[in-house]
Amino acid sequence: MNFETFIEEIKSDNEVPEVVDLKIEEALGSLSKKKTKRNSFLRTPFKRYAVAFVLVFICVAAVSVSAQSYIYWPGVIEDRFSLDFFDKVILKNGGFTMNQRIIGGESDILYAESDGVAISVTQTVADSDNVFVGLYITGLEEYAGRELILDFDVLIDGKEPPGKEVYSFIYDEETNCAETYIEIDSYYDEILDSVIDKKIILDIKSIRIFDSADEMFLQLDDLEIAAKGVWHFEWTLSGGDTKKEWTISKEIGDTGMIMTYVRATPIGLYIEFISGSDSIDYSEDFFIEHYLYGIRLLDGSCIYNALASGVFGWAYENDYDYFIDFNLETIINPEEISSLLFIKDVMPDEENPSEGYFYVIELE
């Protein structure tokens, strides 16, 4: 999203006085002369500084923003996606994020207390396949400064999703609370068209101590319990359906795998392939040896280590053989994607990856 588009969205959502409108146009005209290409590894400083510059005029003019447009961003969600102001606009305007405690329905259960510990569902970020749930926790003063982790079960539309991730967190002794989140990676093409508008049931069974790096290889049941109880939540998932799709037929170098379909949202990427050969088991080798490492944008910059957690594997009784369905490390505007970069033979130099490391698959 460029600045002109962003400002038009701001003006369409809010009453901008004529004098402020004029100042914005002047600011944009000045900034356009200083515009530089985004660095491949860092988010562009131009984006940050320009936003701050333009917002000075908006704030001074006291532009009114309706309460309904306000979005509270838990720190853990901001950190998860490295969100800047533009990312938040993309997620908010696309309907991908919702503050559940503010807009929850009458039948929703978004707060639970057990064993003296209170947990609230604060925010969701979701598309058709991927769900992030922000949680706020109090009542663990005894474990202040300790690293903790949740043990939970989750169902969407009565079905267990194929992938879920939970992350450890530190209980803050100064604020006497903690924020954390869970990720749900949902390959639902075989079961549901989308998770949006489906009921989610989240049951947290215990909170466990996760202090040692050695414990990362243990099962949750092996970890000491800090609090045990029943924290039950249920609500209807909301999410954004903004996406871009490509139907293509391009072989990934000489791997024998042909990419046939791509669907991208700001938070997730889903790809289908067919196998050009029956002699090699690509289910593991393709993902490990030639996995998707980068995404090239229309301006020529690249986002490396683009994928976070997800699910992948063979598909049966379909018009494709293999799929990957992953959430992304950072927010990406699908309209800006031009190419996908798959590793050829060796892991690229992370300090200075060059195009020679990749099979570059153009999407247009």
CSV table of C-alpha atoms in Angstrom, one decimal:
chain,number,residue,atom,x,y,z
A,1,MET,CA,0.0,0.0,0.0
A,2,ASN,CA,1.5,3.4,-1.0
A,3,PHE,CA,1.1,6.6,0.9
A,4,GLU,CA,-1.5,8.1,-1.5
A,5,THR,CA,-3.7,5.0,-1.1
A,6,PHE,CA,-3.2,5.0,2.7
A,7,ILE,CA,-4.1,8.7,3.1
A,8,GLU,CA,-7.3,8.2,0.9
A,9,GLU,CA,-8.4,5.4,3.3
A,10,ILE,CA,-7.7,7.7,6.3
A,11,LYS,CA,-9.8,10.5,4.8
A,12,SER,CA,-12.6,8.1,3.8
A,13,ASP,CA,-12.9,6.8,7.4
A,14,ASN,CA,-12.6,10.2,9.1
A,15,GLU,CA,-13.6,13.8,8.7
A,16,VAL,CA,-10.5,15.6,7.6
A,17,PRO,CA,-10.7,19.4,7.6
A,18,GLU,CA,-9.8,21.1,4.3
A,19,VAL,CA,-6.7,22.8,5.7
A,20,VAL,CA,-5.4,19.5,7.0
A,21,ASP,CA,-6.2,17.9,3.6
A,22,LEU,CA,-4.1,20.6,2.0
A,23,LYS,CA,-1.2,20.0,4.4
A,24,ILE,CA,-1.3,16.3,3.8
A,25,GLU,CA,-1.0,16.9,0.0
A,26,GLU,CA,2.0,19.2,0.6
A,27,ALA,CA,3.6,16.7,2.8
A,28,LEU,CA,3.2,13.9,0.3
A,29,GLY,CA,4.5,16.1,-2.5
A,30,SER,CA,7.7,16.8,-0.5
A,31,LEU,CA,8.1,13.2,0.6
A,32,SER,CA,7.8,11.8,-2.9
A,33,LYS,CA,11.0,13.5,-3.8
A,34,LYS,CA,12.9,11.6,-1.1
A,35,LYS,CA,11.4,8.2,-1.7
A,36,THR,CA,13.9,5.3,-1.6
A,37,LYS,CA,13.6,1.6,-2.3
A,38,ARG,CA,12.9,-0.7,0.6
A,39,ASN,CA,16.0,-2.5,2.1
A,40,SER,CA,15.8,-6.2,1.6
A,41,PHE,CA,16.4,-7.0,5.2
A,42,LEU,CA,14.9,-4.1,7.2
A,43,ARG,CA,11.5,-2.3,7.0
A,44,THR,CA,11.9,0.9,5.1
A,45,PRO,CA,12.7,3.9,7.3
A,46,PHE,CA,10.8,6.1,4.7
A,47,LYS,CA,7.6,4.4,5.7
A,48,ARG,CA,8.1,5.0,9.4
A,49,TYR,CA,9.2,8.7,9.1
A,50,ALA,CA,6.6,9.6,6.6
A,51,VAL,CA,3.8,8.2,8.6
A,52,ALA,CA,5.0,10.2,11.7
A,53,PHE,CA,5.3,13.4,9.6
A,54,VAL,CA,1.8,13.1,8.1
A,55,LEU,CA,0.2,12.2,11.4
A,56,VAL,CA,1.5,15.4,13.0
A,57,PHE,CA,-1.0,17.3,10.9
A,58,ILE,CA,-3.8,14.9,11.6
A,59,CYS,CA,-3.2,14.9,15.3
A,60,VAL,CA,-2.9,18.7,15.6
A,61,ALA,CA,-6.2,19.1,13.7
A,62,ALA,CA,-7.8,16.7,16.2
A,63,VAL,CA,-9.4,14.5,13.5
A,64,SER,CA,-12.1,12.5,15.1
A,65,VAL,CA,-11.9,8.7,14.9
A,66,SER,CA,-15.0,6.7,15.8
A,67,ALA,CA,-14.7,4.3,18.8
A,68,GLN,CA,-15.6,1.4,16.5
A,69,SER,CA,-12.5,2.0,14.4
A,70,TYR,CA,-10.1,1.7,17.4
A,71,ILE,CA,-8.1,-1.4,17.6
A,72,TYR,CA,-6.1,-2.3,20.7
A,73,TRP,CA,-2.9,-4.2,19.7
A,74,PRO,CA,-1.5,-6.5,22.3
A,75,GLY,CA,2.2,-6.2,22.5
A,76,VAL,CA,2.7,-9.9,21.7
A,77,ILE,CA,0.8,-9.6,18.5
A,78,GLU,CA,2.7,-6.5,17.5
A,79,ASP,CA,6.0,-8.3,18.2
A,80,ARG,CA,4.9,-11.5,16.4
A,81,PHE,CA,4.4,-9.6,13.1
A,82,SER,CA,6.8,-6.7,13.7
A,83,LEU,CA,3.8,-4.5,12.9
A,84,ASP,CA,4.3,-1.0,11.7
A,85,PHE,CA,1.4,1.5,11.2
A,86,PHE,CA,0.8,0.5,7.6
A,87,ASP,CA,0.5,-3.2,8.6
A,88,LYS,CA,-2.1,-2.3,11.1
A,89,VAL,CA,-4.1,-0.5,8.5
A,90,ILE,CA,-4.0,-3.5,6.2
A,91,LEU,CA,-5.2,-5.8,8.9
A,92,LYS,CA,-7.9,-3.5,10.2
A,93,ASN,CA,-9.3,-2.4,6.9
A,94,GLY,CA,-9.3,-6.0,5.6
A,95,GLY,CA,-11.2,-7.2,8.6
A,96,PHE,CA,-8.4,-9.6,9.7
A,97,THR,CA,-8.2,-8.4,13.3
A,98,MET,CA,-10.8,-8.0,16.0
A,99,ASN,CA,-10.7,-7.1,19.7
A,100,GLN,CA,-12.9,-9.9,21.1
A,101,ARG,CA,-13.4,-8.4,24.5
A,102,ILE,CA,-14.8,-5.2,22.9
A,103,ILE,CA,-16.9,-6.6,20.1
A,104,GLY,CA,-17.7,-10.2,21.4
A,105,GLY,CA,-21.3,-11.5,21.1
A,106,GLU,CA,-23.6,-12.1,23.9
A,107,SER,CA,-23.1,-15.9,23.8
A,108,ASP,CA,-19.3,-15.6,23.6
A,109,ILE,CA,-17.2,-16.8,26.5
A,110,LEU,CA,-14.0,-14.7,26.5
A,111,TYR,CA,-13.1,-14.7,30.2
A,112,ALA,CA,-12.4,-17.5,32.6
A,113,GLU,CA,-11.0,-17.8,36.1
A,114,SER,CA,-9.7,-21.0,37.8
A,115,ASP,CA,-7.2,-21.7,40.6
A,116,GLY,CA,-7.0,-18.0,41.2
A,117,VAL,CA,-5.7,-17.3,37.7
A,118,ALA,CA,-7.8,-15.2,35.3
A,119,ILE,CA,-7.4,-15.4,31.5
A,120,SER,CA,-9.0,-13.2,28.8
A,121,VAL,CA,-9.2,-13.5,25.1
A,122,THR,CA,-8.1,-10.0,23.9
A,123,GLN,CA,-7.7,-10.2,20.1
A,124,THR,CA,-7.8,-12.5,17.1
A,125,VAL,CA,-6.0,-12.1,13.8
A,126,ALA,CA,-7.3,-14.6,11.2
A,127,ASP,CA,-7.8,-15.4,7.5
A,128,SER,CA,-9.5,-18.4,6.1
A,129,ASP,CA,-6.7,-20.8,7.1
A,130,ASN,CA,-4.7,-19.3,10.0
A,131,VAL,CA,-5.7,-18.0,13.4
A,132,PHE,CA,-3.8,-16.0,16.1
A,133,VAL,CA,-5.4,-15.7,19.5
A,134,GLY,CA,-4.1,-13.1,21.9
A,135,LEU,CA,-4.5,-13.9,25.7
A,136,TYR,CA,-4.1,-11.8,28.8
A,137,ILE,CA,-3.3,-13.5,32.1
A,138,THR,CA,-3.3,-12.4,35.7
A,139,GLY,CA,-2.9,-14.2,39.1
A,140,LEU,CA,0.5,-15.8,38.7
A,141,GLU,CA,2.4,-13.5,41.1
A,142,GLU,CA,4.1,-16.5,42.6
A,143,TYR,CA,5.8,-17.2,39.3
A,144,ALA,CA,6.8,-13.6,38.5
A,145,GLY,CA,9.8,-13.5,36.3
A,146,ARG,CA,9.5,-17.2,35.4
A,147,GLU,CA,9.0,-18.6,31.9
A,148,LEU,CA,5.7,-20.3,31.5
A,149,ILE,CA,3.7,-22.1,28.8
A,150,LEU,CA,0.1,-23.1,28.2
A,151,ASP,CA,-1.3,-26.6,27.7
A,152,PHE,CA,-4.5,-26.4,25.7
A,153,ASP,CA,-6.9,-28.1,23.3
A,154,VAL,CA,-8.8,-26.3,20.5
A,155,LEU,CA,-11.6,-27.2,18.2
A,156,ILE,CA,-13.0,-25.2,15.2
A,157,ASP,CA,-16.5,-26.2,14.0
A,158,GLY,CA,-16.1,-29.3,16.2
A,159,LYS,CA,-12.9,-30.4,14.4
A,160,GLU,CA,-9.4,-30.5,15.7
A,161,PRO,CA,-7.1,-28.3,13.5
A,162,PRO,CA,-4.0,-30.1,12.0
A,163,GLY,CA,-1.5,-27.6,13.4
A,164,LYS,CA,-1.3,-25.5,16.6
A,165,GLU,CA,1.7,-23.6,18.1
A,166,VAL,CA,2.0,-22.3,21.7
A,167,TYR,CA,4.9,-20.1,22.9
A,168,SER,CA,6.4,-19.6,26.3
A,169,PHE,CA,6.0,-16.3,28.0
A,170,ILE,CA,7.3,-14.4,31.1
A,171,TYR,CA,5.0,-13.3,33.8
A,172,ASP,CA,5.9,-9.6,34.5
A,173,GLU,CA,6.4,-8.8,38.2
A,174,GLU,CA,6.0,-5.0,37.6
A,175,THR,CA,2.7,-5.1,35.7
A,176,ASN,CA,1.5,-8.3,37.5
A,177,CYS,CA,0.3,-9.8,34.2
A,178,ALA,CA,1.4,-11.6,31.1
A,179,GLU,CA,0.4,-11.5,27.4
A,180,THR,CA,0.8,-14.5,25.1
A,181,TYR,CA,-0.8,-15.9,22.0
A,182,ILE,CA,-1.4,-19.2,20.2
A,183,GLU,CA,-1.3,-19.9,16.5
A,184,ILE,CA,-3.6,-22.3,14.8
A,185,ASP,CA,-2.5,-23.5,11.4
A,186,SER,CA,-5.6,-24.9,9.7
A,187,TYR,CA,-5.5,-26.8,6.4
A,188,TYR,CA,-9.2,-27.0,5.9
A,189,ASP,CA,-9.7,-27.4,2.1
A,190,GLU,CA,-10.6,-31.1,2.8
A,191,ILE,CA,-13.1,-30.2,5.6
A,192,LEU,CA,-14.1,-26.5,5.5
A,193,ASP,CA,-13.9,-23.8,3.0
A,194,SER,CA,-12.9,-21.4,5.7
A,195,VAL,CA,-12.6,-21.0,9.4
A,196,ILE,CA,-14.3,-17.6,9.3
A,197,ASP,CA,-17.8,-17.6,10.9
A,198,LYS,CA,-17.0,-21.0,12.5
A,199,LYS,CA,-17.2,-21.5,16.3
A,200,ILE,CA,-13.9,-22.0,18.1
A,201,ILE,CA,-13.7,-23.7,21.4
A,202,LEU,CA,-10.5,-23.2,23.4
A,203,ASP,CA,-9.8,-25.1,26.6
A,204,ILE,CA,-6.7,-24.3,28.6
A,205,LYS,CA,-5.9,-27.2,30.9
A,206,SER,CA,-2.8,-26.0,32.8
A,207,ILE,CA,0.0,-23.5,32.9
A,208,ARG,CA,3.4,-25.1,33.2
A,209,ILE,CA,6.9,-23.9,34.1
A,210,PHE,CA,9.3,-23.7,31.1
A,211,ASP,CA,12.5,-22.4,32.5
A,212,SER,CA,15.2,-24.4,30.9
A,213,ALA,CA,16.3,-24.7,27.3
A,214,ASP,CA,16.7,-28.4,27.9
A,215,GLU,CA,12.9,-28.6,28.4
A,216,MET,CA,12.1,-27.6,24.9
A,217,PHE,CA,12.5,-31.2,23.8
A,218,LEU,CA,10.2,-32.5,26.6
A,219,GLN,CA,6.5,-33.1,26.3
A,220,LEU,CA,4.2,-30.6,28.1
A,221,ASP,CA,3.1,-33.4,30.5
A,222,ASP,CA,6.7,-33.6,31.7
A,223,LEU,CA,6.8,-30.0,32.8
A,224,GLU,CA,6.0,-28.8,36.4
A,225,ILE,CA,2.5,-27.4,36.8
A,226,ALA,CA,2.2,-23.7,37.9
A,227,ALA,CA,-1.6,-23.7,37.8
A,228,LYS,CA,-4.1,-26.3,36.9
A,229,GLY,CA,-7.8,-25.8,36.2
A,230,VAL,CA,-10.4,-25.3,33.5
A,231,TRP,CA,-10.3,-22.1,31.4
A,232,HIS,CA,-13.0,-22.5,28.8
A,233,PHE,CA,-13.6,-20.1,26.0
A,234,GLU,CA,-15.8,-20.1,22.9
A,235,TRP,CA,-16.7,-17.6,20.3
A,236,THR,CA,-17.3,-17.2,16.6
A,237,LEU,CA,-14.2,-16.5,14.6
A,238,SER,CA,-14.0,-13.4,12.4
A,239,GLY,CA,-11.4,-12.8,9.9
A,240,GLY,CA,-10.4,-11.2,6.6
A,241,ASP,CA,-11.2,-12.8,3.2
A,242,THR,CA,-9.0,-10.4,1.2
A,243,LYS,CA,-6.6,-12.5,-0.9
A,244,LYS,CA,-4.9,-12.8,-4.2
A,245,GLU,CA,-4.9,-16.0,-6.2
A,246,TRP,CA,-2.7,-17.3,-9.1
A,247,THR,CA,-3.4,-20.3,-11.2
A,248,ILE,CA,-0.2,-21.2,-13.0
A,249,SER,CA,1.9,-24.2,-14.2
A,250,LYS,CA,5.6,-23.7,-13.5
A,251,GLU,CA,8.2,-26.3,-12.5
A,252,ILE,CA,10.4,-25.5,-9.5
A,253,GLY,CA,13.7,-25.8,-11.3
A,254,ASP,CA,14.6,-29.4,-11.9
A,255,THR,CA,12.9,-30.7,-8.7
A,256,GLY,CA,10.1,-32.4,-10.7
A,257,MET,CA,7.5,-30.4,-8.7
A,258,ILE,CA,5.1,-28.2,-10.7
A,259,MET,CA,3.4,-25.3,-8.9
A,260,THR,CA,-0.2,-24.9,-10.0
A,261,TYR,CA,-2.0,-22.6,-7.5
A,262,VAL,CA,-1.1,-19.9,-5.0
A,263,ARG,CA,-3.3,-18.1,-2.6
A,264,ALA,CA,-1.9,-15.2,-0.5
A,265,THR,CA,-3.4,-13.2,2.3
A,266,PRO,CA,-1.6,-10.6,4.5
A,267,ILE,CA,-0.9,-13.3,7.1
A,268,GLY,CA,-0.7,-16.6,5.2
A,269,LEU,CA,0.4,-18.4,2.1
A,270,TYR,CA,-1.1,-21.5,0.6
A,271,ILE,CA,0.4,-23.3,-2.5
A,272,GLU,CA,-0.5,-26.5,-4.4
A,273,PHE,CA,1.8,-28.6,-6.6
A,274,ILE,CA,1.6,-31.6,-8.8
A,275,SER,CA,4.5,-34.1,-9.0
A,276,GLY,CA,6.1,-34.5,-12.4
A,277,SER,CA,7.6,-37.8,-11.4
A,278,ASP,CA,6.6,-40.9,-9.3
A,279,SER,CA,10.1,-41.9,-8.6
A,280,ILE,CA,11.0,-39.5,-5.7
A,281,ASP,CA,9.2,-38.9,-2.5
A,282,TYR,CA,8.9,-35.2,-2.5
A,283,SER,CA,6.7,-35.0,0.6
A,284,GLU,CA,9.8,-34.5,2.9
A,285,ASP,CA,12.6,-33.8,0.5
A,286,PHE,CA,10.9,-31.0,-1.3
A,287,PHE,CA,10.0,-29.1,1.8
A,288,ILE,CA,13.4,-29.6,3.5
A,289,GLU,CA,15.8,-29.2,0.6
A,290,HIS,CA,13.9,-26.8,-1.7
A,291,TYR,CA,11.5,-25.0,0.6
A,292,LEU,CA,10.1,-21.6,0.0
A,293,TYR,CA,12.6,-19.2,1.5
A,294,GLY,CA,11.7,-15.8,0.2
A,295,ILE,CA,9.0,-13.6,-1.4
A,296,ARG,CA,9.9,-10.9,-3.9
A,297,LEU,CA,7.8,-7.8,-4.1
A,298,LEU,CA,6.9,-5.6,-7.1
A,299,ASP,CA,9.5,-3.0,-6.2
A,300,GLY,CA,12.3,-5.6,-6.4
A,301,SER,CA,12.9,-6.0,-2.7
A,302,CYS,CA,12.7,-9.4,-1.1
A,303,ILE,CA,11.4,-10.7,2.3
A,304,TYR,CA,13.6,-13.7,3.4
A,305,ASN,CA,12.7,-16.4,6.0
A,306,ALA,CA,9.1,-15.5,5.1
A,307,LEU,CA,7.4,-18.6,6.5
A,308,ALA,CA,6.6,-19.2,10.1
A,309,SER,CA,4.7,-22.3,11.3
A,310,GLY,CA,2.2,-24.3,9.2
A,311,VAL,CA,1.3,-27.7,7.7
A,312,PHE,CA,2.4,-29.4,4.5
A,313,GLY,CA,2.2,-32.8,2.9
A,314,TRP,CA,0.7,-35.0,0.3
A,315,ALA,CA,-2.9,-34.6,-0.8
A,316,TYR,CA,-5.0,-37.5,-2.0
A,317,GLU,CA,-8.0,-37.8,-4.4
A,318,ASN,CA,-7.5,-34.2,-5.5
A,319,ASP,CA,-6.2,-32.5,-8.7
A,320,TYR,CA,-3.0,-31.7,-6.9
A,321,ASP,CA,-0.4,-33.9,-5.1
A,322,TYR,CA,1.2,-31.7,-2.5
A,323,PHE,CA,0.5,-28.6,-0.6
A,324,ILE,CA,2.0,-26.1,1.9
A,325,ASP,CA,-0.1,-23.9,4.1
A,326,PHE,CA,1.9,-21.5,6.3
A,327,ASN,CA,1.4,-18.4,8.2
A,328,LEU,CA,3.9,-15.6,7.5
A,329,GLU,CA,6.5,-14.1,9.7
A,330,THR,CA,5.4,-10.6,8.8
A,331,ILE,CA,2.5,-8.8,7.2
A,332,ILE,CA,2.6,-8.8,3.3
A,333,ASN,CA,0.2,-7.0,1.0
A,334,PRO,CA,-0.7,-9.8,-1.5
A,335,GLU,CA,-1.1,-7.2,-4.3
A,336,GLU,CA,2.7,-6.5,-4.0
A,337,ILE,CA,3.9,-10.1,-4.4
A,338,SER,CA,5.6,-10.8,-7.7
A,339,SER,CA,7.7,-13.9,-7.2
A,340,LEU,CA,8.4,-16.8,-4.9
A,341,LEU,CA,12.0,-17.9,-4.1
A,342,PHE,CA,12.7,-21.6,-3.5
A,343,ILE,CA,16.1,-22.9,-2.3
A,344,LYS,CA,18.1,-24.7,-5.0
A,345,ASP,CA,20.7,-26.9,-3.3
A,346,VAL,CA,22.2,-25.2,-0.3
A,347,MET,CA,21.0,-22.8,2.4
A,348,PRO,CA,21.6,-19.2,1.3
A,349,ASP,CA,24.0,-16.8,2.9
A,350,GLU,CA,21.7,-15.1,5.4
A,351,GLU,CA,23.9,-12.0,5.4
A,352,ASN,CA,23.8,-11.5,1.6
A,353,PRO,CA,21.5,-14.0,-0.2
A,354,SER,CA,21.8,-13.7,-3.9
A,355,GLU,CA,19.4,-14.8,-6.6
A,356,GLY,CA,21.8,-17.6,-7.5
A,357,TYR,CA,20.6,-19.5,-4.4
A,358,PHE,CA,17.0,-19.7,-5.6
A,359,TYR,CA,14.6,-21.0,-8.1
A,360,VAL,CA,12.7,-17.8,-8.8
A,361,ILE,CA,9.1,-18.5,-9.8
A,362,GLU,CA,7.3,-15.5,-11.3
A,363,LEU,CA,3.6,-15.3,-10.5
A,364,GLU,CA,2.5,-12.9,-13.2
